CSV table of C-alpha atoms and ligand atoms in Angstrom, one decimal:
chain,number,residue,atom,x,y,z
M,22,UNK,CA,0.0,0.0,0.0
M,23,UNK,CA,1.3,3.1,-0.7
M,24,UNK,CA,2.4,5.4,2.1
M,25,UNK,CA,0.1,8.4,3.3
M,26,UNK,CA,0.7,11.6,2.2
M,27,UNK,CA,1.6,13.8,4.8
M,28,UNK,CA,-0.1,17.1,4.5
M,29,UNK,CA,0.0,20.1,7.0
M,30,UNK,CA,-3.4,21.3,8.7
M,31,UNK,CA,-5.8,23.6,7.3
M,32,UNK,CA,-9.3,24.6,7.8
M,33,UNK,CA,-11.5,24.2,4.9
M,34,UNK,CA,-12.3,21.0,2.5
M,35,UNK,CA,-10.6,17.8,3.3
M,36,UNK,CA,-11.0,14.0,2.4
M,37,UNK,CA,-14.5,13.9,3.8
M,38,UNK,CA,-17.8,15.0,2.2
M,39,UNK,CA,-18.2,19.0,1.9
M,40,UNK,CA,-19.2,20.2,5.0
M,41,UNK,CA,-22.8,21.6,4.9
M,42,UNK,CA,-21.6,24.6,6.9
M,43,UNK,CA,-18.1,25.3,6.8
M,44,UNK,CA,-16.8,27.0,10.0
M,45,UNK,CA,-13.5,25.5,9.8
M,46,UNK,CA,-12.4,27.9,6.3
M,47,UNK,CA,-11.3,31.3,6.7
M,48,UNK,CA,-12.8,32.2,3.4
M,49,UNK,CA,-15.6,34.7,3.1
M,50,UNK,CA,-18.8,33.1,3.4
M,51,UNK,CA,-20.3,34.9,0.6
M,52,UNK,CA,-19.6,34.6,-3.3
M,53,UNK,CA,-17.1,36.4,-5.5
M,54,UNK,CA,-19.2,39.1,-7.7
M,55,UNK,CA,-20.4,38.1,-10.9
M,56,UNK,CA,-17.6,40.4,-13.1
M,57,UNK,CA,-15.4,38.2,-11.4
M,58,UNK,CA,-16.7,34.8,-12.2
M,59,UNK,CA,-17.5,35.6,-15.6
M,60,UNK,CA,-13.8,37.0,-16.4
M,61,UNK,CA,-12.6,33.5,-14.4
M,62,UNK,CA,-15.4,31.0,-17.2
M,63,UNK,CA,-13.7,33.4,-20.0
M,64,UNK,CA,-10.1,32.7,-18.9
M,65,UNK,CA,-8.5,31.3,-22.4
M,66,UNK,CA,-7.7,27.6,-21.2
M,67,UNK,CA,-6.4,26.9,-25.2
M,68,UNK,CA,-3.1,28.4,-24.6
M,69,UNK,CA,-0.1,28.8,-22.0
M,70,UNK,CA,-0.6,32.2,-20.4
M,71,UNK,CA,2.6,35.2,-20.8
M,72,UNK,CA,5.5,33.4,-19.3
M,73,UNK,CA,6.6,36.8,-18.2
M,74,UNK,CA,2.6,37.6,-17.4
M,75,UNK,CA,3.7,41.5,-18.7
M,76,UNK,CA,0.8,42.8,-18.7
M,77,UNK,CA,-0.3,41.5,-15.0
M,78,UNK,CA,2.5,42.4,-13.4
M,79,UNK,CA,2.3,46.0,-14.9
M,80,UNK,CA,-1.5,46.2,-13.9
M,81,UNK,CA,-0.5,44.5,-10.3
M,82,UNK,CA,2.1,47.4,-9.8
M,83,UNK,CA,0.2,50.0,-11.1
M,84,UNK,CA,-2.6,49.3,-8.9
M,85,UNK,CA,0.2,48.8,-6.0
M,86,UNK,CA,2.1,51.3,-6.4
M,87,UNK,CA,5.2,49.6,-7.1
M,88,UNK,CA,7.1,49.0,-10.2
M,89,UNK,CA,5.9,45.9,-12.7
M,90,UNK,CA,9.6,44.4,-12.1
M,91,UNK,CA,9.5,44.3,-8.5
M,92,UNK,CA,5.9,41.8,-9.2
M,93,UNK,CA,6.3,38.2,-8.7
M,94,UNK,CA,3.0,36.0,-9.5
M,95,UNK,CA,2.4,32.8,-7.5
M,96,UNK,CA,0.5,30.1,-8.0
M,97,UNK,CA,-1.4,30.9,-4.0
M,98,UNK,CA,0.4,31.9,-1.3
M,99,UNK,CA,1.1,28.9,-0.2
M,100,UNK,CA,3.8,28.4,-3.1
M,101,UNK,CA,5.2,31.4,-2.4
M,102,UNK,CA,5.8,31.0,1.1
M,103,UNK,CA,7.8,27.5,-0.1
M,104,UNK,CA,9.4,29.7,-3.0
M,105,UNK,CA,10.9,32.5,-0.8
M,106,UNK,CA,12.0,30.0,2.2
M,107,UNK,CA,14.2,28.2,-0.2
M,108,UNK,CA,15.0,31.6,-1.9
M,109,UNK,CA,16.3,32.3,1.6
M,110,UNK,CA,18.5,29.6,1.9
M,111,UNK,CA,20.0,30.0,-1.6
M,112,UNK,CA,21.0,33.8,-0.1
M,113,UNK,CA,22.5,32.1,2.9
M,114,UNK,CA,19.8,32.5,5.6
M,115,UNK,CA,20.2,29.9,8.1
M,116,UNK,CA,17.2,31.4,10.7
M,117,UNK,CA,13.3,31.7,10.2
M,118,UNK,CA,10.9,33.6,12.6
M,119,UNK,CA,8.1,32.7,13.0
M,120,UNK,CA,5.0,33.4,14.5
M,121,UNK,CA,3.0,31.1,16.9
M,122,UNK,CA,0.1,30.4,16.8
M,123,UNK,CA,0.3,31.0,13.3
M,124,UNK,CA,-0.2,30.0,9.2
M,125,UNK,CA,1.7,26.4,9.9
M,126,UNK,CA,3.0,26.9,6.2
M,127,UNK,CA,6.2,29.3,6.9
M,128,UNK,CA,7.0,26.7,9.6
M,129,UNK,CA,6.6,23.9,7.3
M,130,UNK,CA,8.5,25.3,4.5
M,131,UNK,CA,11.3,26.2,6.8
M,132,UNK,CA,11.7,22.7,8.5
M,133,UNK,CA,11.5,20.9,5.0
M,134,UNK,CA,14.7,23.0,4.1
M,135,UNK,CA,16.5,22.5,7.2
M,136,UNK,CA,16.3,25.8,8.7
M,137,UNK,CA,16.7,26.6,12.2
M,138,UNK,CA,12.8,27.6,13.4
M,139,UNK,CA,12.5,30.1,15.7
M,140,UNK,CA,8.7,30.6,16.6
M,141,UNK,CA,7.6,33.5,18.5
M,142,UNK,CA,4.0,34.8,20.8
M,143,UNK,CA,5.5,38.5,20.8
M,144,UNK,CA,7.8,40.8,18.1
M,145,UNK,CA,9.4,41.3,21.6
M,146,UNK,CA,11.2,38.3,21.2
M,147,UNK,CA,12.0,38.4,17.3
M,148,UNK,CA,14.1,41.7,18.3
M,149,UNK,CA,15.6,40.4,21.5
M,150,UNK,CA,17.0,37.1,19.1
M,151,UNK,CA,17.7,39.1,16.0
M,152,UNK,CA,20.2,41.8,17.9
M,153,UNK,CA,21.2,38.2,19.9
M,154,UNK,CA,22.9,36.5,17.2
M,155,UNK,CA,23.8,39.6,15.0
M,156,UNK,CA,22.9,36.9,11.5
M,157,UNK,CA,20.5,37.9,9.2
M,158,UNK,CA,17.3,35.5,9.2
M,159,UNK,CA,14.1,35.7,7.2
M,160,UNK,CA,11.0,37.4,9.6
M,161,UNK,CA,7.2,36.4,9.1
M,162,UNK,CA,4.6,38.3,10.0
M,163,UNK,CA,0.9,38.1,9.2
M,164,UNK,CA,-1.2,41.0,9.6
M,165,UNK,CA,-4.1,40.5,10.6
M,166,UNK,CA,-2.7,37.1,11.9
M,167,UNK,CA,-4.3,33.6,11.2
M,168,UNK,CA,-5.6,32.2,13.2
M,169,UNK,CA,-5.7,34.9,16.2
M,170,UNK,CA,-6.6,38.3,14.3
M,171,UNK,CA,-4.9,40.3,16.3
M,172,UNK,CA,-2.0,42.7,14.8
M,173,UNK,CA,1.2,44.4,16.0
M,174,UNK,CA,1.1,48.1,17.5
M,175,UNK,CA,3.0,50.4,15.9
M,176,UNK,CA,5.8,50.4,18.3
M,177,UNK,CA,6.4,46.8,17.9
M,178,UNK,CA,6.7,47.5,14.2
M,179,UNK,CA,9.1,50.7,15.0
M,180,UNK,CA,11.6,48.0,17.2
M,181,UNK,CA,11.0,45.3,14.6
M,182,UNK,CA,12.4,47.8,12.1
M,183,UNK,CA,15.5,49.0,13.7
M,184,UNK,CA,16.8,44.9,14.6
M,185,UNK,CA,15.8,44.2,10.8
M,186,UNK,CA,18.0,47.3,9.8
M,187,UNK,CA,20.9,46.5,12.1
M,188,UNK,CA,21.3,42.8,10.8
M,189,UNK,CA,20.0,43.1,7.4
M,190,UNK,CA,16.9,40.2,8.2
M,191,UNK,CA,14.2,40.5,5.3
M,192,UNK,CA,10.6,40.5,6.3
M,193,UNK,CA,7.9,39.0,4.8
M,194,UNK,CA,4.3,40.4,5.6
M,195,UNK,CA,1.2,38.0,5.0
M,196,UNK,CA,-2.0,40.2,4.5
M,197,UNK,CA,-3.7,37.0,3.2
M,198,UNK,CA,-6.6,38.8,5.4
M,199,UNK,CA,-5.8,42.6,4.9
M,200,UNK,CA,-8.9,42.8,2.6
M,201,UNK,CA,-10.8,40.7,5.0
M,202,UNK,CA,-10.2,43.1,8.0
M,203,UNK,CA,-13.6,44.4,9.8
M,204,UNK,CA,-12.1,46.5,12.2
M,205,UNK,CA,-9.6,48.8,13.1
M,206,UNK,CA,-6.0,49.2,10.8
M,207,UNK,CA,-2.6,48.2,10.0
M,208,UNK,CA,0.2,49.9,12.0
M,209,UNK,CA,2.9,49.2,9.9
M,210,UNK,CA,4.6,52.1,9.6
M,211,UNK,CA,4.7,53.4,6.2
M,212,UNK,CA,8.8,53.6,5.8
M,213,UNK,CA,8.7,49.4,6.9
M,214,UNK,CA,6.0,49.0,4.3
M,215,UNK,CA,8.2,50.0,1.7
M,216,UNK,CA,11.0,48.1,3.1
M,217,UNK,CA,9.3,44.7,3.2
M,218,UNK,CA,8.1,42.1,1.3
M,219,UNK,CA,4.7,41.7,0.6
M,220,UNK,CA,2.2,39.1,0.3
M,221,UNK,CA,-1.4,39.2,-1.7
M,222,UNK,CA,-3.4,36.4,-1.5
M,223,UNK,CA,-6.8,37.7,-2.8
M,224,UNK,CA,-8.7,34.0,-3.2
M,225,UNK,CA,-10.1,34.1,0.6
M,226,UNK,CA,-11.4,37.4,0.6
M,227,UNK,CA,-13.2,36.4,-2.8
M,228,UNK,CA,-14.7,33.3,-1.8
M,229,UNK,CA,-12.3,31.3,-4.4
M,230,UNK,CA,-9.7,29.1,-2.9
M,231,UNK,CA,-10.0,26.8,-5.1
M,232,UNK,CA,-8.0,29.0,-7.4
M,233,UNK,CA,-4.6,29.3,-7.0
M,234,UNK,CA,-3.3,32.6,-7.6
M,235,UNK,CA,-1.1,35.1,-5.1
M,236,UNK,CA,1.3,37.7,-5.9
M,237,UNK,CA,4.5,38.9,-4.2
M,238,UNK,CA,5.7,42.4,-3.9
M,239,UNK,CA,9.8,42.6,-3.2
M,240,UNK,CA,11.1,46.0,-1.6
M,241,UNK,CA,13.1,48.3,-3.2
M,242,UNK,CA,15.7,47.3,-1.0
M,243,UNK,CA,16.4,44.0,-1.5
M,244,UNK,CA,19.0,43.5,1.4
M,245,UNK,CA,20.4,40.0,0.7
M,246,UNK,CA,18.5,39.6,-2.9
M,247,UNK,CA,16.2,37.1,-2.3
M,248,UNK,CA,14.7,38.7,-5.6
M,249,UNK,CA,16.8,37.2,-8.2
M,250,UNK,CA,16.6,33.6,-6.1
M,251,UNK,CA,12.6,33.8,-5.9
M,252,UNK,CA,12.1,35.1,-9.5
M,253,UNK,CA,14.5,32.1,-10.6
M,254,UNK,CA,13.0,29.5,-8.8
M,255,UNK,CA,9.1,30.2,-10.4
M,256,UNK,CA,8.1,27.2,-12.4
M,257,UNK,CA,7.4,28.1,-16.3
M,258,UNK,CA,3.5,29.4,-16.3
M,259,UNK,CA,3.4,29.5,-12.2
M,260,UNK,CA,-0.1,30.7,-12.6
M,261,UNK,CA,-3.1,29.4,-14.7
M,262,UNK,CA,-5.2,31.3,-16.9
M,263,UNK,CA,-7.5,31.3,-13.9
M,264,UNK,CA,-5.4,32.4,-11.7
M,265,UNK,CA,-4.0,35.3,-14.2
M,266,UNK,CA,-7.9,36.0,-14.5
M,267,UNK,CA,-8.5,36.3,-10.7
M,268,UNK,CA,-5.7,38.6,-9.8
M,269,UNK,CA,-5.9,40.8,-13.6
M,270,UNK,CA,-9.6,41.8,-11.5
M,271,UNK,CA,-8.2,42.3,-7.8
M,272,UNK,CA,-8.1,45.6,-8.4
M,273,UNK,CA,-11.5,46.3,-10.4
M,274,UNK,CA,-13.5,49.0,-9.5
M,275,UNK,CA,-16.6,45.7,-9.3
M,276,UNK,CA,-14.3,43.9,-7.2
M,277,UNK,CA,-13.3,46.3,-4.6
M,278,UNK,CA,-17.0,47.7,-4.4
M,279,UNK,CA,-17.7,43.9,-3.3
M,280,UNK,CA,-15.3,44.0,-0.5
M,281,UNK,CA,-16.5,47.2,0.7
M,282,UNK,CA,-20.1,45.8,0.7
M,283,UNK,CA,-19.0,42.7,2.2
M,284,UNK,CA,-17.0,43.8,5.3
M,285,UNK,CA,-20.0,45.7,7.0
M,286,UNK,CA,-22.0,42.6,6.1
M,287,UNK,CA,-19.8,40.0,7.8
M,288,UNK,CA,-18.9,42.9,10.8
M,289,UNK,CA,-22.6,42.1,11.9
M,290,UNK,CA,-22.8,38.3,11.2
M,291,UNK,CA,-19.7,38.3,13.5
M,292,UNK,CA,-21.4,39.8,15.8
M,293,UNK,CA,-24.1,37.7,15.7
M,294,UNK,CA,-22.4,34.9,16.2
M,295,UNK,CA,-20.0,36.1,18.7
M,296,UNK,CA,-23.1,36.8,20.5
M,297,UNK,CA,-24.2,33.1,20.4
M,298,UNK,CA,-21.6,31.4,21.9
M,299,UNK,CA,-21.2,33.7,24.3
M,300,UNK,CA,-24.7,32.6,25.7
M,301,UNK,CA,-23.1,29.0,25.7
M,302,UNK,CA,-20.6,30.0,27.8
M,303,UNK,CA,-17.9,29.8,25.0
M,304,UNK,CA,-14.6,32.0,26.1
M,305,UNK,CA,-14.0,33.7,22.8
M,306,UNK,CA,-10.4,35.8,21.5
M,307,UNK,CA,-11.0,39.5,20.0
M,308,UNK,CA,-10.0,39.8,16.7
M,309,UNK,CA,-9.6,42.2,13.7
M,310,UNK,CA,-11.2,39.3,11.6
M,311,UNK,CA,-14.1,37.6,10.6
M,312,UNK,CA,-12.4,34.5,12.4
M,313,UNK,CA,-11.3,34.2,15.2
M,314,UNK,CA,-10.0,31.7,18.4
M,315,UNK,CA,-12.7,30.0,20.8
M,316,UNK,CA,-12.4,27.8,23.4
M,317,UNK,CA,-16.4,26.3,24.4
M,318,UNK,CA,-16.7,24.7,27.7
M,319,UNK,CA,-17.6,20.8,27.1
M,320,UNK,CA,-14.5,18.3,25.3
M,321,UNK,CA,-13.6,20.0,21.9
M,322,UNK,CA,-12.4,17.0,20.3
M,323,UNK,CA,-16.0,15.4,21.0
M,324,UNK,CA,-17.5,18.3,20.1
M,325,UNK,CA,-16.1,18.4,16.5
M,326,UNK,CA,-16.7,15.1,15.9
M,327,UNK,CA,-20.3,15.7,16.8
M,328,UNK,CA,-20.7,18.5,14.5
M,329,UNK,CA,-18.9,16.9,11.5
M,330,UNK,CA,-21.6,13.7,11.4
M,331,UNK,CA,-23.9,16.7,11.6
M,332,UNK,CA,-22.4,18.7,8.3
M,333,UNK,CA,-21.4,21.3,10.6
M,334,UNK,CA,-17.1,21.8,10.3
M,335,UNK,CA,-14.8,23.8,12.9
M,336,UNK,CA,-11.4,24.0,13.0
M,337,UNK,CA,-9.6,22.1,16.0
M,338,UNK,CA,-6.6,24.7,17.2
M,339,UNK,CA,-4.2,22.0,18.4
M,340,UNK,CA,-2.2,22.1,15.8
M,341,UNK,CA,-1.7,25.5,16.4
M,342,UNK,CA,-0.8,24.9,19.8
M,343,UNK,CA,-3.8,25.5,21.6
M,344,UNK,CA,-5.3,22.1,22.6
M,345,UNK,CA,-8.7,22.8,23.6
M,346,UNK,CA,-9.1,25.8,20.9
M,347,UNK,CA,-10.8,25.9,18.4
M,348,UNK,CA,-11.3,28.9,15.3
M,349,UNK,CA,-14.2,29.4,13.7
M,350,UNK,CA,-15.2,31.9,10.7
M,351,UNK,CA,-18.4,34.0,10.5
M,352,UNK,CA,-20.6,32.3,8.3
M,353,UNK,CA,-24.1,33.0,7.3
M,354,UNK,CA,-27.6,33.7,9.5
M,355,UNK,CA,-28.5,29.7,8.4
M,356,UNK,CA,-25.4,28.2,9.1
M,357,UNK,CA,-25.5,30.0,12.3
M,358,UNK,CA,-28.7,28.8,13.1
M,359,UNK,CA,-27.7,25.4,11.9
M,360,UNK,CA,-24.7,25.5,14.6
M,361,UNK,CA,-26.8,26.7,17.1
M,362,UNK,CA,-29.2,23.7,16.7
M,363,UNK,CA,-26.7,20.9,16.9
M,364,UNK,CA,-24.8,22.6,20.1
M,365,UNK,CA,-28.1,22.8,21.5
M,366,UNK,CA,-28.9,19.2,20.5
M,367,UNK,CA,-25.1,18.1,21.8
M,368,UNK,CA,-25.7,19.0,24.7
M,369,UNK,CA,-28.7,17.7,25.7
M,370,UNK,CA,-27.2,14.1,24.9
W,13,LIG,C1,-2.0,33.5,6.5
W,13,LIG,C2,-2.1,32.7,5.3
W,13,LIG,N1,-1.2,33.0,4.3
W,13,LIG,C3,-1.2,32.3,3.1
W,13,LIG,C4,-2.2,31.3,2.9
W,13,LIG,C5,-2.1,30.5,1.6
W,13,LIG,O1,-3.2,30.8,0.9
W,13,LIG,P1,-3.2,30.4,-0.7
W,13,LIG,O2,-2.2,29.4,-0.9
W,13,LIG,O3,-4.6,29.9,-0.9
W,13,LIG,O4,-3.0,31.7,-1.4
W,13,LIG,C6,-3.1,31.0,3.9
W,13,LIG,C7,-4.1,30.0,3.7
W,13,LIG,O5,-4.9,29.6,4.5
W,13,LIG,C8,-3.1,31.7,5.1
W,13,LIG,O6,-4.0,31.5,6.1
């Protein structure tokens, strides 16, 4: 027989039947907007897209500000997290930072390659080990963070900048959930913004995970040049047509009025739900998000069980190091109610 394949934890589909009500995916619960899809049916499938995807990149940097050259496509974010990590270690990097609870991708990527893993709670303690050993390493941070939500002040930023400066460490920022944030805003300060590298991963905010498509933006300053070593490294035709499709209309005027529909939407659904649990005694994390960490009061691992033979999926935290945790997304007024039910029914068993 052949062996298992070993795949990290996520939230979201796995090898069981599609969960009736998905709790467990950090993906919005409602659907991209019809410009959208129809560009995606219309993407040309009969021929290899721009290796160099010219004109994406330019529209990606005009949009962001940033010059077309300085635009790497990925197929997801998930890829690019792998592609920089070993971009890293082609520069020389031996360290990797990062944070915990957190994506379990950058840790993933890092251990595959060898890398010494330095997890961390707090920027606190990326500083206090950066200006330890005096070596550059690569830095992830994800703002707003999965699975918590929560974000660094801007003073952590400010100290995170001058450690990064004095041993020439690149950071890579992860707004996989920037476009998915409900409240309050980044603190990064603007001069660290330009200094970093960026991540864009725009499928969750648009309901479409199933496409992979993500985009990288390198700094101006490329400190150890990681760029050449990541640009190298893509795959001919990283991204589909699909995926060129998706992120050509990111920045549409049709798409961005969706997001700004859809935030005040899910703000209240959040709060809805947030409300629920509450009244069953669930001890719930505040976040920027529309997911966020809970902990309910009866055995979580027989709880999810419960709720998966019932359609219902929410995403154990264990894996995130919080045994007992679980997160859960806002979803919709019926799957709400369809939650509700089954806890209800749980219980009384
Ligand atoms: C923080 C974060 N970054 C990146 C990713 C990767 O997303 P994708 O590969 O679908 O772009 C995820 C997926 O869950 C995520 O949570």
């Amino acid at each position: 027989m052949p062996a298992a394949i070993i795949t990290h934890e996520h939230g979201g589909s796995d090898a069981g039947p599609a969960p009736l009500h998905d709790f467990s995916t950090n993906a919005s619960p409602l659907p991209a907007p019809p410009a959208l899809l129809d560009a995606l049916l219309g993407a040309d499938r009969s021929r290899y897209p721009d290796p160099a995807y010219t004109a994406l990149r330019e529209q990606l940097g005009a949009a962001e500000g940033v010059s077309a050259a300085r635009v790497l496509p990925a197929s997801g974010g998930a890829e690019a997290i792998r592609r920089l990590s070993l971009a890293a270690l082609l520069c020389g990097l031996r360290q990797v930072w990062v944070p915990q609870p957190g994506f379990g991708d950058y840790a993933a990527a890092a251990s595959a390659l060898g890398l010494q893993l330095h997890p961390y709670e707090h920027l606190d303690q990326v500083c206090e080990g950066l200006l330890r050993w005096q070596a550059p390493a690569l830095v992830w941070v994800c703002d707003p963070c999965n699975p918590t939500g929560e974000s660094p002040a801007r003073a952590d930023w400010l100290a995170l900048d001058a450690a990064l400066a004095e041993t020439h460490s690149p950071l890579v920022l992860d707004q996989a959930y920037e476009p998915l944030r409900l409240n309050g805003a980044s603190e990064l300060p603007p001069a660290l913004a330009a200094r970093c590298w960026r991540l864009v991963c725009p499928n969750k905010a648009l309901a479409l995970t199933g496409v992979r498509a993500a985009y990288l933006l390198a700094p101006e300053n490329d400190v150890i040049g990681l760029f050449a070593h990541a640009r190298r490294l893509a795959p001919s035709w990283v991204l589909s047509a699909e995926g060129c499709a998706l992120l050509m209309h990111w920045h549409s005027e049709s798409t961005q009025a969706h997001l700004r529909q859809l935030r005040p939407r899910l703000s209240a659904w959040r709060d809805t739900q947030h409300h629920m649990l509450s009244q069953l005694n669930w001890q719930q994390r505040d976040s920027s998000t529309p997911f966020w960490l809970a902990r309910p009061p009866q055995d979580s691992e027989g709880l999810l069980s419960g709720l998966r033979t019932r359609g219902i999926k929410l995403r154990d935290a264990r894996s995130f190091g919080l045994a007992g945790w679980l997160r859960l997304s806002t979803q919709t007024p019926a799957s709400q109610l369809a939650l509700l039910n089954a806890l209800q029914e749980l219980s009384t068993r």
